mmCIF file with all atom_site columns, C-alpha atoms in Angstrom:
data_model
loop_
_atom_site.group_PDB
_atom_site.id
_atom_site.type_symbol
_atom_site.label_atom_id
_atom_site.label_alt_id
_atom_site.label_comp_id
_atom_site.label_asym_id
_atom_site.label_entity_id
_atom_site.label_seq_id
_atom_site.pdbx_PDB_ins_code
_atom_site.Cartn_x
_atom_site.Cartn_y
_atom_site.Cartn_z
_atom_site.occupancy
_atom_site.B_iso_or_equiv
_atom_site.pdbx_formal_charge
_atom_site.auth_seq_id
_atom_site.auth_comp_id
_atom_site.auth_asym_id
_atom_site.auth_atom_id
_atom_site.pdbx_PDB_model_num
ATOM 1   C CA . UNK A 1 1   ? 79.931 30.157 43.668 1.00 45.00 ? 1   UNK A CA 1
ATOM 2   C CA . UNK A 1 2   ? 81.084 26.722 42.647 1.00 55.00 ? 2   UNK A CA 1
ATOM 3   C CA . UNK A 1 3   ? 78.798 24.028 43.965 1.00 88.00 ? 3   UNK A CA 1
ATOM 4   C CA . UNK A 1 4   ? 75.455 25.875 43.758 1.00 93.00 ? 4   UNK A CA 1
ATOM 5   C CA . UNK A 1 5   ? 73.793 26.068 40.360 1.00 95.00 ? 5   UNK A CA 1
ATOM 6   C CA . UNK A 1 6   ? 70.523 27.817 39.614 1.00 97.00 ? 6   UNK A CA 1
ATOM 7   C CA . UNK A 1 7   ? 68.437 27.388 36.481 1.00 97.00 ? 7   UNK A CA 1
ATOM 8   C CA . UNK A 1 8   ? 67.190 29.265 34.630 1.00 97.00 ? 8   UNK A CA 1
ATOM 9   C CA . UNK A 1 9   ? 69.249 32.431 35.032 1.00 96.00 ? 9   UNK A CA 1
ATOM 10  C CA . UNK A 1 10  ? 66.656 34.629 33.334 1.00 96.00 ? 10  UNK A CA 1
ATOM 11  C CA . UNK A 1 11  ? 62.948 34.241 32.713 1.00 97.00 ? 11  UNK A CA 1
ATOM 12  C CA . UNK A 1 12  ? 60.108 36.461 31.628 1.00 97.00 ? 12  UNK A CA 1
ATOM 13  C CA . UNK A 1 13  ? 56.589 35.378 32.540 1.00 96.00 ? 13  UNK A CA 1
ATOM 14  C CA . UNK A 1 14  ? 53.127 36.712 31.994 1.00 97.00 ? 14  UNK A CA 1
ATOM 15  C CA . UNK A 1 15  ? 50.829 37.207 34.965 1.00 98.00 ? 15  UNK A CA 1
ATOM 16  C CA . UNK A 1 16  ? 49.181 33.923 35.883 1.00 97.00 ? 16  UNK A CA 1
ATOM 17  C CA . UNK A 1 17  ? 51.810 31.673 34.340 1.00 97.00 ? 17  UNK A CA 1
ATOM 18  C CA . UNK A 1 18  ? 53.636 29.103 36.405 1.00 96.00 ? 18  UNK A CA 1
ATOM 19  C CA . UNK A 1 19  ? 57.300 28.199 36.566 1.00 96.00 ? 19  UNK A CA 1
ATOM 20  C CA . UNK A 1 20  ? 59.869 26.369 38.629 1.00 97.00 ? 20  UNK A CA 1
ATOM 21  C CA . UNK A 1 21  ? 63.359 27.449 39.607 1.00 98.00 ? 21  UNK A CA 1
ATOM 22  C CA . UNK A 1 22  ? 65.866 24.698 40.268 1.00 98.00 ? 22  UNK A CA 1
ATOM 23  C CA . UNK A 1 23  ? 68.716 24.873 42.708 1.00 98.00 ? 23  UNK A CA 1
ATOM 24  C CA . UNK A 1 24  ? 71.263 22.081 42.513 1.00 97.00 ? 24  UNK A CA 1
ATOM 25  C CA . UNK A 1 25  ? 74.239 21.619 44.850 1.00 94.00 ? 25  UNK A CA 1
ATOM 26  C CA . UNK A 1 26  ? 77.188 19.266 44.823 1.00 90.00 ? 26  UNK A CA 1
ATOM 27  C CA . UNK A 1 27  ? 78.541 20.134 48.277 1.00 86.00 ? 27  UNK A CA 1
ATOM 28  C CA . UNK A 1 28  ? 76.384 17.620 50.148 1.00 86.00 ? 28  UNK A CA 1
ATOM 29  C CA . UNK A 1 29  ? 75.092 20.302 52.510 1.00 87.00 ? 29  UNK A CA 1
ATOM 30  C CA . UNK A 1 30  ? 71.981 19.679 54.531 1.00 86.00 ? 30  UNK A CA 1
ATOM 31  C CA . UNK A 1 31  ? 70.423 23.113 54.482 1.00 88.00 ? 31  UNK A CA 1
ATOM 32  C CA . UNK A 1 32  ? 69.074 24.893 51.442 1.00 91.00 ? 32  UNK A CA 1
ATOM 33  C CA . UNK A 1 33  ? 67.345 28.257 51.181 1.00 92.00 ? 33  UNK A CA 1
ATOM 34  C CA . UNK A 1 34  ? 65.533 30.406 48.656 1.00 95.00 ? 34  UNK A CA 1
ATOM 35  C CA . UNK A 1 35  ? 65.871 34.188 48.994 1.00 94.00 ? 35  UNK A CA 1
ATOM 36  C CA . UNK A 1 36  ? 64.547 37.025 46.912 1.00 96.00 ? 36  UNK A CA 1
ATOM 37  C CA . UNK A 1 37  ? 66.442 40.268 46.480 1.00 94.00 ? 37  UNK A CA 1
ATOM 38  C CA . UNK A 1 38  ? 64.659 43.507 45.720 1.00 92.00 ? 38  UNK A CA 1
ATOM 39  C CA . UNK A 1 39  ? 66.131 47.033 45.479 1.00 85.00 ? 39  UNK A CA 1
ATOM 40  C CA . UNK A 1 40  ? 66.483 48.634 48.883 1.00 79.00 ? 40  UNK A CA 1
ATOM 41  C CA . UNK A 1 41  ? 65.227 45.548 50.708 1.00 82.00 ? 41  UNK A CA 1
ATOM 42  C CA . UNK A 1 42  ? 68.165 43.219 50.918 1.00 85.00 ? 42  UNK A CA 1
ATOM 43  C CA . UNK A 1 43  ? 67.720 39.462 50.865 1.00 90.00 ? 43  UNK A CA 1
ATOM 44  C CA . UNK A 1 44  ? 64.480 38.055 52.231 1.00 92.00 ? 44  UNK A CA 1
ATOM 45  C CA . UNK A 1 45  ? 63.986 34.385 53.025 1.00 91.00 ? 45  UNK A CA 1
ATOM 46  C CA . UNK A 1 46  ? 61.138 32.714 51.139 1.00 94.00 ? 46  UNK A CA 1
ATOM 47  C CA . UNK A 1 47  ? 61.406 29.056 52.145 1.00 94.00 ? 47  UNK A CA 1
ATOM 48  C CA . UNK A 1 48  ? 64.097 26.778 53.412 1.00 91.00 ? 48  UNK A CA 1
ATOM 49  C CA . UNK A 1 49  ? 64.859 23.119 53.958 1.00 92.00 ? 49  UNK A CA 1
ATOM 50  C CA . UNK A 1 50  ? 66.858 21.449 56.699 1.00 86.00 ? 50  UNK A CA 1
ATOM 51  C CA . UNK A 1 51  ? 67.141 18.148 54.878 1.00 89.00 ? 51  UNK A CA 1
ATOM 52  C CA . UNK A 1 52  ? 65.756 15.879 52.184 1.00 93.00 ? 52  UNK A CA 1
ATOM 53  C CA . UNK A 1 53  ? 61.975 15.706 52.332 1.00 94.00 ? 53  UNK A CA 1
ATOM 54  C CA . UNK A 1 54  ? 61.616 18.756 54.611 1.00 93.00 ? 54  UNK A CA 1
ATOM 55  C CA . UNK A 1 55  ? 60.570 22.331 53.905 1.00 95.00 ? 55  UNK A CA 1
ATOM 56  C CA . UNK A 1 56  ? 59.621 25.322 56.043 1.00 92.00 ? 56  UNK A CA 1
ATOM 57  C CA . UNK A 1 57  ? 58.349 28.852 55.539 1.00 92.00 ? 57  UNK A CA 1
ATOM 58  C CA . UNK A 1 58  ? 60.596 31.845 55.750 1.00 89.00 ? 58  UNK A CA 1
ATOM 59  C CA . UNK A 1 59  ? 59.828 35.530 55.968 1.00 87.00 ? 59  UNK A CA 1
ATOM 60  C CA . UNK A 1 60  ? 57.918 35.939 52.672 1.00 93.00 ? 60  UNK A CA 1
ATOM 61  C CA . UNK A 1 61  ? 56.467 32.541 51.669 1.00 95.00 ? 61  UNK A CA 1
ATOM 62  C CA . UNK A 1 62  ? 53.155 33.596 50.124 1.00 96.00 ? 62  UNK A CA 1
ATOM 63  C CA . UNK A 1 63  ? 52.762 32.780 46.435 1.00 96.00 ? 63  UNK A CA 1
ATOM 64  C CA . UNK A 1 64  ? 55.601 30.242 46.425 1.00 98.00 ? 64  UNK A CA 1
ATOM 65  C CA . UNK A 1 65  ? 55.914 26.523 46.983 1.00 97.00 ? 65  UNK A CA 1
ATOM 66  C CA . UNK A 1 66  ? 59.039 24.417 47.398 1.00 97.00 ? 66  UNK A CA 1
ATOM 67  C CA . UNK A 1 67  ? 60.075 20.800 47.334 1.00 97.00 ? 67  UNK A CA 1
ATOM 68  C CA . UNK A 1 68  ? 63.202 18.908 48.383 1.00 97.00 ? 68  UNK A CA 1
ATOM 69  C CA . UNK A 1 69  ? 62.694 15.403 47.042 1.00 95.00 ? 69  UNK A CA 1
ATOM 70  C CA . UNK A 1 70  ? 66.441 14.853 46.676 1.00 95.00 ? 70  UNK A CA 1
ATOM 71  C CA . UNK A 1 71  ? 69.122 16.169 48.996 1.00 94.00 ? 71  UNK A CA 1
ATOM 72  C CA . UNK A 1 72  ? 70.966 17.923 46.205 1.00 95.00 ? 72  UNK A CA 1
ATOM 73  C CA . UNK A 1 73  ? 67.962 19.739 44.697 1.00 97.00 ? 73  UNK A CA 1
ATOM 74  C CA . UNK A 1 74  ? 65.671 22.435 46.035 1.00 98.00 ? 74  UNK A CA 1
ATOM 75  C CA . UNK A 1 75  ? 62.868 23.608 43.767 1.00 98.00 ? 75  UNK A CA 1
ATOM 76  C CA . UNK A 1 76  ? 61.012 26.895 44.034 1.00 98.00 ? 76  UNK A CA 1
ATOM 77  C CA . UNK A 1 77  ? 57.645 27.056 42.298 1.00 98.00 ? 77  UNK A CA 1
ATOM 78  C CA . UNK A 1 78  ? 55.373 29.910 41.347 1.00 97.00 ? 78  UNK A CA 1
ATOM 79  C CA . UNK A 1 79  ? 51.903 28.540 40.596 1.00 93.00 ? 79  UNK A CA 1
ATOM 80  C CA . UNK A 1 80  ? 50.382 31.794 39.352 1.00 96.00 ? 80  UNK A CA 1
ATOM 81  C CA . UNK A 1 81  ? 52.998 34.484 38.847 1.00 96.00 ? 81  UNK A CA 1
ATOM 82  C CA . UNK A 1 82  ? 52.230 38.079 39.808 1.00 97.00 ? 82  UNK A CA 1
ATOM 83  C CA . UNK A 1 83  ? 54.138 41.296 38.947 1.00 97.00 ? 83  UNK A CA 1
ATOM 84  C CA . UNK A 1 84  ? 55.030 41.601 42.662 1.00 96.00 ? 84  UNK A CA 1
ATOM 85  C CA . UNK A 1 85  ? 57.145 38.479 42.212 1.00 97.00 ? 85  UNK A CA 1
ATOM 86  C CA . UNK A 1 86  ? 59.463 40.256 39.794 1.00 97.00 ? 86  UNK A CA 1
ATOM 87  C CA . UNK A 1 87  ? 62.779 39.917 41.572 1.00 97.00 ? 87  UNK A CA 1
ATOM 88  C CA . UNK A 1 88  ? 66.172 38.283 41.612 1.00 96.00 ? 88  UNK A CA 1
ATOM 89  C CA . UNK A 1 89  ? 66.045 34.911 43.322 1.00 97.00 ? 89  UNK A CA 1
ATOM 90  C CA . UNK A 1 90  ? 69.022 33.398 45.085 1.00 95.00 ? 90  UNK A CA 1
ATOM 91  C CA . UNK A 1 91  ? 69.466 29.883 46.296 1.00 96.00 ? 91  UNK A CA 1
ATOM 92  C CA . UNK A 1 92  ? 71.848 29.317 49.200 1.00 92.00 ? 92  UNK A CA 1
ATOM 93  C CA . UNK A 1 93  ? 73.167 26.309 51.050 1.00 90.00 ? 93  UNK A CA 1
ATOM 94  C CA . UNK A 1 94  ? 74.932 25.804 54.328 1.00 86.00 ? 94  UNK A CA 1
ATOM 95  C CA . UNK A 1 95  ? 76.706 23.010 56.087 1.00 73.00 ? 95  UNK A CA 1
ATOM 96  C CA . UNK A 1 96  ? 75.680 20.740 58.913 1.00 59.00 ? 96  UNK A CA 1
ATOM 97  C CA . UNK A 1 97  ? 75.020 22.089 62.339 1.00 45.00 ? 97  UNK A CA 1
ATOM 98  C CA . UNK A 1 98  ? 72.289 21.990 64.911 1.00 37.00 ? 98  UNK A CA 1
ATOM 99  C CA . UNK A 1 99  ? 68.853 21.412 63.450 1.00 40.00 ? 99  UNK A CA 1
ATOM 100 C CA . UNK A 1 100 ? 67.294 24.426 61.835 1.00 45.00 ? 100 UNK A CA 1
ATOM 101 C CA . UNK A 1 101 ? 68.715 27.513 60.143 1.00 47.00 ? 101 UNK A CA 1
ATOM 102 C CA . UNK A 1 102 ? 68.587 29.414 63.414 1.00 45.00 ? 102 UNK A CA 1
ATOM 103 C CA . UNK A 1 103 ? 71.091 27.186 65.105 1.00 48.00 ? 103 UNK A CA 1
ATOM 104 C CA . UNK A 1 104 ? 73.043 26.594 61.936 1.00 48.00 ? 104 UNK A CA 1
ATOM 105 C CA . UNK A 1 105 ? 75.083 29.753 61.826 1.00 54.00 ? 105 UNK A CA 1
ATOM 106 C CA . UNK A 1 106 ? 77.551 28.422 59.318 1.00 69.00 ? 106 UNK A CA 1
ATOM 107 C CA . UNK A 1 107 ? 78.558 30.137 56.102 1.00 80.00 ? 107 UNK A CA 1
ATOM 108 C CA . UNK A 1 108 ? 75.958 30.473 53.378 1.00 86.00 ? 108 UNK A CA 1
ATOM 109 C CA . UNK A 1 109 ? 77.049 29.619 49.837 1.00 88.00 ? 109 UNK A CA 1
ATOM 110 C CA . UNK A 1 110 ? 74.958 31.378 47.227 1.00 91.00 ? 110 UNK A CA 1
ATOM 111 C CA . UNK A 1 111 ? 74.106 30.599 43.642 1.00 94.00 ? 111 UNK A CA 1
ATOM 112 C CA . UNK A 1 112 ? 74.510 33.288 41.007 1.00 93.00 ? 112 UNK A CA 1
ATOM 113 C CA . UNK A 1 113 ? 70.877 34.275 40.997 1.00 94.00 ? 113 UNK A CA 1
ATOM 114 C CA . UNK A 1 114 ? 67.870 33.974 38.713 1.00 96.00 ? 114 UNK A CA 1
ATOM 115 C CA . UNK A 1 115 ? 66.275 37.146 37.389 1.00 96.00 ? 115 UNK A CA 1
ATOM 116 C CA . UNK A 1 116 ? 62.531 36.768 37.008 1.00 97.00 ? 116 UNK A CA 1
ATOM 117 C CA . UNK A 1 117 ? 60.306 39.349 35.383 1.00 97.00 ? 117 UNK A CA 1
ATOM 118 C CA . UNK A 1 118 ? 56.533 39.038 35.543 1.00 97.00 ? 118 UNK A CA 1
ATOM 119 C CA . UNK A 1 119 ? 54.651 41.211 33.083 1.00 96.00 ? 119 UNK A CA 1
ATOM 120 C CA . UNK B 2 1   ? 61.088 39.391 64.478 1.00 71.00 ? 1   UNK B CA 1
ATOM 121 C CA . UNK B 2 2   ? 64.525 40.806 63.900 1.00 77.00 ? 2   UNK B CA 1
ATOM 122 C CA . UNK B 2 3   ? 64.967 44.056 61.994 1.00 87.00 ? 3   UNK B CA 1
ATOM 123 C CA . UNK B 2 4   ? 68.322 45.081 60.522 1.00 93.00 ? 4   UNK B CA 1
ATOM 124 C CA . UNK B 2 5   ? 68.994 48.583 59.244 1.00 95.00 ? 5   UNK B CA 1
ATOM 125 C CA . UNK B 2 6   ? 72.050 49.299 57.131 1.00 96.00 ? 6   UNK B CA 1
ATOM 126 C CA . UNK B 2 7   ? 73.657 52.636 56.251 1.00 96.00 ? 7   UNK B CA 1
ATOM 127 C CA . UNK B 2 8   ? 74.658 54.151 53.959 1.00 97.00 ? 8   UNK B CA 1
ATOM 128 C CA . UNK B 2 9   ? 72.899 52.740 50.914 1.00 95.00 ? 9   UNK B CA 1
ATOM 129 C CA . UNK B 2 10  ? 75.688 53.990 48.656 1.00 97.00 ? 10  UNK B CA 1
ATOM 130 C CA . UNK B 2 11  ? 79.274 54.885 49.452 1.00 98.00 ? 11  UNK B CA 1
ATOM 131 C CA . UNK B 2 12  ? 81.942 56.256 47.151 1.00 98.00 ? 12  UNK B CA 1
ATOM 132 C CA . UNK B 2 13  ? 85.576 56.460 48.273 1.00 97.00 ? 13  UNK B CA 1
ATOM 133 C CA . UNK B 2 14  ? 88.922 57.081 46.645 1.00 97.00 ? 14  UNK B CA 1
ATOM 134 C CA . UNK B 2 15  ? 91.284 54.170 46.266 1.00 97.00 ? 15  UNK B CA 1
ATOM 135 C CA . UNK B 2 16  ? 93.381 53.842 49.397 1.00 97.00 ? 16  UNK B CA 1
ATOM 136 C CA . UNK B 2 17  ? 90.818 55.464 51.674 1.00 97.00 ? 17  UNK B CA 1
ATOM 137 C CA . UNK B 2 18  ? 88.847 53.615 54.332 1.00 98.00 ? 18  UNK B CA 1
ATOM 138 C CA . UNK B 2 19  ? 85.189 52.664 54.092 1.00 98.00 ? 19  UNK B CA 1
ATOM 139 C CA . UNK B 2 20  ? 82.787 52.093 56.970 1.00 98.00 ? 20  UNK B CA 1
ATOM 140 C CA . UNK B 2 21  ? 79.342 50.525 56.748 1.00 98.00 ? 21  UNK B CA 1
ATOM 141 C CA . UNK B 2 22  ? 77.070 50.445 59.773 1.00 98.00 ? 22  UNK B CA 1
ATOM 142 C CA . UNK B 2 23  ? 74.197 48.191 60.779 1.00 97.00 ? 23  UNK B CA 1
ATOM 143 C CA . UNK B 2 24  ? 71.813 48.196 63.693 1.00 97.00 ? 24  UNK B CA 1
ATOM 144 C CA . UNK B 2 25  ? 69.651 45.325 64.846 1.00 95.00 ? 25  UNK B CA 1
ATOM 145 C CA . UNK B 2 26  ? 66.575 45.214 66.988 1.00 92.00 ? 26  UNK B CA 1
ATOM 146 C CA . UNK B 2 27  ? 66.660 41.966 68.948 1.00 88.00 ? 27  UNK B CA 1
ATOM 147 C CA . UNK B 2 28  ? 69.246 41.717 71.684 1.00 87.00 ? 28  UNK B CA 1
ATOM 148 C CA . UNK B 2 29  ? 69.090 37.913 71.468 1.00 86.00 ? 29  UNK B CA 1
ATOM 149 C CA . UNK B 2 30  ? 70.761 37.912 68.037 1.00 87.00 ? 30  UNK B CA 1
ATOM 150 C CA . UNK B 2 31  ? 74.090 36.180 68.386 1.00 86.00 ? 31  UNK B CA 1
ATOM 151 C CA . UNK B 2 32  ? 75.822 36.014 65.015 1.00 88.00 ? 32  UNK B CA 1
ATOM 152 C CA . UNK B 2 33  ? 76.583 38.802 62.550 1.00 93.00 ? 33  UNK B CA 1
ATOM 153 C CA . UNK B 2 34  ? 78.012 37.971 59.121 1.00 93.00 ? 34  UNK B CA 1
ATOM 154 C CA . UNK B 2 35  ? 78.898 40.311 56.291 1.00 96.00 ? 35  UNK B CA 1
ATOM 155 C CA . UNK B 2 36  ? 78.433 39.277 52.679 1.00 95.00 ? 36  UNK B CA 1
ATOM 156 C CA . UNK B 2 37  ? 79.865 40.787 49.505 1.00 96.00 ? 37  UNK B CA 1
ATOM 157 C CA . UNK B 2 38  ? 77.943 40.609 46.260 1.00 94.00 ? 38  UNK B CA 1
ATOM 158 C CA . UNK B 2 39  ? 79.758 41.355 43.036 1.00 93.00 ? 39  UNK B CA 1
ATOM 159 C CA . UNK B 2 40  ? 77.868 42.222 39.897 1.00 88.00 ? 40  UNK B CA 1
ATOM 160 C CA . UNK B 2 41  ? 76.038 39.234 38.467 1.00 83.00 ? 41  UNK B CA 1
ATOM 161 C CA . UNK B 2 42  ? 77.152 36.900 41.224 1.00 85.00 ? 42  UNK B CA 1
ATOM 162 C CA . UNK B 2 43  ? 75.813 35.461 44.426 1.00 87.00 ? 43  UNK B CA 1
ATOM 163 C CA . UNK B 2 44  ? 76.915 36.803 47.771 1.00 90.00 ? 44  UNK B CA 1
ATOM 164 C CA . UNK B 2 45  ? 80.019 35.548 49.524 1.00 92.00 ? 45  UNK B CA 1
ATOM 165 C CA . UNK B 2 46  ? 80.850 35.644 53.196 1.00 92.00 ? 46  UNK B CA 1
ATOM 166 C CA . UNK B 2 47  ? 83.746 37.986 53.888 1.00 95.00 ? 47  UNK B CA 1
ATOM 167 C CA . UNK B 2 48  ? 83.803 38.165 57.669 1.00 95.00 ? 48  UNK B CA 1
ATOM 168 C CA . UNK B 2 49  ? 81.590 37.360 60.614 1.00 92.00 ? 49  UNK B CA 1
ATOM 169 C CA . UNK B 2 50  ? 81.479 37.973 64.341 1.00 92.00 ? 50  UNK B CA 1
ATOM 170 C CA . UNK B 2 51  ? 79.713 36.280 67.214 1.00 88.00 ? 51  UNK B CA 1
ATOM 171 C CA . UNK B 2 52  ? 78.137 38.022 70.150 1.00 82.00 ? 52  UNK B CA 1
ATOM 172 C CA . UNK B 2 53  ? 80.860 37.021 72.596 1.00 82.00 ? 53  UNK B CA 1
ATOM 173 C CA . UNK B 2 54  ? 83.475 38.998 70.652 1.00 82.00 ? 54  UNK B CA 1
ATOM 174 C CA . UNK B 2 55  ? 83.808 42.777 70.257 1.00 91.00 ? 55  UNK B CA 1
ATOM 175 C CA . UNK B 2 56  ? 86.075 42.960 67.229 1.00 94.00 ? 56  UNK B CA 1
ATOM 176 C CA . UNK B 2 57  ? 87.464 40.710 64.549 1.00 94.00 ? 57  UNK B CA 1
ATOM 177 C CA . UNK B 2 58  ? 90.014 41.459 61.885 1.00 96.00 ? 58  UNK B CA 1
ATOM 178 C CA . UNK B 2 59  ? 91.052 39.745 58.660 1.00 94.00 ? 59  UNK B CA 1
ATOM 179 C CA . UNK B 2 60  ? 93.734 41.630 56.734 1.00 95.00 ? 60  UNK B CA 1
ATOM 180 C CA . UNK B 2 61  ? 92.108 44.838 55.439 1.00 97.00 ? 61  UNK B CA 1
ATOM 181 C CA . UNK B 2 62  ? 88.666 43.977 56.756 1.00 98.00 ? 62  UNK B CA 1
ATOM 182 C CA . UNK B 2 63  ? 87.435 44.333 60.314 1.00 97.00 ? 63  UNK B CA 1
ATOM 183 C CA . UNK B 2 64  ? 84.081 44.079 62.027 1.00 97.00 ? 64  UNK B CA 1
ATOM 184 C CA . UNK B 2 65  ? 83.164 45.624 65.353 1.00 97.00 ? 65  UNK B CA 1
ATOM 185 C CA . UNK B 2 66  ? 80.185 44.790 67.524 1.00 96.00 ? 66  UNK B CA 1
ATOM 186 C CA . UNK B 2 67  ? 78.579 46.892 70.234 1.00 95.00 ? 67  UNK B CA 1
ATOM 187 C CA . UNK B 2 68  ? 76.018 44.675 71.918 1.00 92.00 ? 68  UNK B CA 1
ATOM 188 C CA . UNK B 2 69  ? 74.812 47.377 74.269 1.00 92.00 ? 69  UNK B CA 1
ATOM 189 C CA . UNK B 2 70  ? 73.972 49.725 71.438 1.00 93.00 ? 70  UNK B CA 1
ATOM 190 C CA . UNK B 2 71  ? 72.966 46.852 69.160 1.00 95.00 ? 71  UNK B CA 1
ATOM 191 C CA . UNK B 2 72  ? 75.077 47.900 66.242 1.00 95.00 ? 72  UNK B CA 1
ATOM 192 C CA . UNK B 2 73  ? 77.929 46.441 64.265 1.00 97.00 ? 73  UNK B CA 1
ATOM 193 C CA . UNK B 2 74  ? 80.151 47.896 61.588 1.00 98.00 ? 74  UNK B CA 1
ATOM 194 C CA . UNK B 2 75  ? 82.306 46.777 58.683 1.00 98.00 ? 75  UNK B CA 1
ATOM 195 C CA . UNK B 2 76  ? 85.613 48.572 58.207 1.00 98.00 ? 76  UNK B CA 1
ATOM 196 C CA . UNK B 2 77  ? 87.631 48.250 55.009 1.00 98.00 ? 77  UNK B CA 1
ATOM 197 C CA . UNK B 2 78  ? 91.038 49.913 55.014 1.00 97.00 ? 78  UNK B CA 1
ATOM 198 C CA . UNK B 2 79  ? 93.259 50.741 52.023 1.00 97.00 ? 79  UNK B CA 1
ATOM 199 C CA . UNK B 2 80  ? 90.371 50.222 49.645 1.00 98.00 ? 80  UNK B CA 1
ATOM 200 C CA . UNK B 2 81  ? 91.047 48.866 46.163 1.00 97.00 ? 81  UNK B CA 1
ATOM 201 C CA . UNK B 2 82  ? 88.914 48.927 43.002 1.00 95.00 ? 82  UNK B CA 1
ATOM 202 C CA . UNK B 2 83  ? 88.129 45.235 43.465 1.00 95.00 ? 83  UNK B CA 1
ATOM 203 C CA . UNK B 2 84  ? 86.399 46.106 46.733 1.00 97.00 ? 84  UNK B CA 1
ATOM 204 C CA . UNK B 2 85  ? 83.634 47.710 44.645 1.00 97.00 ? 85  UNK B CA 1
ATOM 205 C CA . UNK B 2 86  ? 80.505 45.642 45.267 1.00 97.00 ? 86  UNK B CA 1
ATOM 206 C CA . UNK B 2 87  ? 77.296 45.539 47.267 1.00 95.00 ? 87  UNK B CA 1
ATOM 207 C CA . UNK B 2 88  ? 77.798 44.616 50.911 1.00 97.00 ? 88  UNK B CA 1
ATOM 208 C CA . UNK B 2 89  ? 75.099 43.087 53.114 1.00 96.00 ? 89  UNK B CA 1
ATOM 209 C CA . UNK B 2 90  ? 75.123 42.778 56.854 1.00 96.00 ? 90  UNK B CA 1
ATOM 210 C CA . UNK B 2 91  ? 72.974 40.210 58.608 1.00 93.00 ? 91  UNK B CA 1
ATOM 211 C CA . UNK B 2 92  ? 71.897 39.251 62.101 1.00 91.00 ? 92  UNK B CA 1
ATOM 212 C CA . UNK B 2 93  ? 71.073 35.748 63.185 1.00 84.00 ? 93  UNK B CA 1
ATOM 213 C CA . UNK B 2 94  ? 68.206 35.102 65.527 1.00 72.00 ? 94  UNK B CA 1
ATOM 214 C CA . UNK B 2 95  ? 66.129 31.975 66.075 1.00 67.00 ? 95  UNK B CA 1
ATOM 215 C CA . UNK B 2 96  ? 65.384 30.407 62.757 1.00 63.00 ? 96  UNK B CA 1
ATOM 216 C CA . UNK B 2 97  ? 66.798 32.803 60.185 1.00 71.00 ? 97  UNK B CA 1
ATOM 217 C CA . UNK B 2 98  ? 69.386 35.278 59.065 1.00 83.00 ? 98  UNK B CA 1
ATOM 218 C CA . UNK B 2 99  ? 67.864 38.729 58.581 1.00 87.00 ? 99  UNK B CA 1
ATOM 219 C CA . UNK B 2 100 ? 69.744 40.820 56.053 1.00 91.00 ? 100 UNK B CA 1
ATOM 220 C CA . UNK B 2 101 ? 70.212 44.557 55.826 1.00 93.00 ? 101 UNK B CA 1
ATOM 221 C CA . UNK B 2 102 ? 69.209 46.396 52.664 1.00 93.00 ? 102 UNK B CA 1
ATOM 222 C CA . UNK B 2 103 ? 72.740 46.550 51.291 1.00 95.00 ? 103 UNK B CA 1
ATOM 223 C CA . UNK B 2 104 ? 75.426 49.171 50.643 1.00 96.00 ? 104 UNK B CA 1
ATOM 224 C CA . UNK B 2 105 ? 76.794 49.768 47.180 1.00 96.00 ? 105 UNK B CA 1
ATOM 225 C CA . UNK B 2 106 ? 80.483 50.620 47.598 1.00 97.00 ? 106 UNK B CA 1
ATOM 226 C CA . UNK B 2 107 ? 82.279 52.266 44.712 1.00 97.00 ? 107 UNK B CA 1
ATOM 227 C CA . UNK B 2 108 ? 86.055 52.642 44.951 1.00 97.00 ? 108 UNK B CA 1
ATOM 228 C CA . UNK B 2 109 ? 87.302 55.297 42.561 1.00 95.00 ? 109 UNK B CA 1
ATOM 229 C CA . UNK B 2 110 ? 90.775 54.623 41.099 1.00 91.00 ? 110 UNK B CA 1
#
């Protein structure tokens, strides 16, 4: 998973607390994604970005916000954490292609994951 | 939206045997089907993919088959080895996202 770094790797929060997950890449890829992985549910897309300064909603965006102020960083924020947000979060990136993750069917490179527990 | 179902959820095989994981998808417009392998404590990595204009693709011990009419695709691993033990995810690409299956935990017994 060289090239995609997530911090922190583990975090425990109390309900109502806020936090930010950082995804940093050194592969100069345009597209960045945040997924959550829950038992028996696979990977679900939260938000994504097709380039610096852009963000868009994925399948399960509620309760999360994102920002892509720099091309190499994609931040995922939880303003008021809830137990339902206990999950493993994965950042992914992919290379250039046609605009939008739909047309960009290139390989996804994943980070190693961030395990978040909300009590 | 797209819906991807993956079976089985767990699979245990003896080293050297073959393993097959199956996925079905709901939207006939999906046109790209990757398979990802996730080892313990790591992010997923692409192991093979197939596009809708191809029926089968092979890469050494790994193969993927696609039946567009039936809307299902399968991952075949032959001569399994202990290092094949991992969670495998299928996915289907449609419009603006990859939709992933729920994963299969493959255990290869030495």
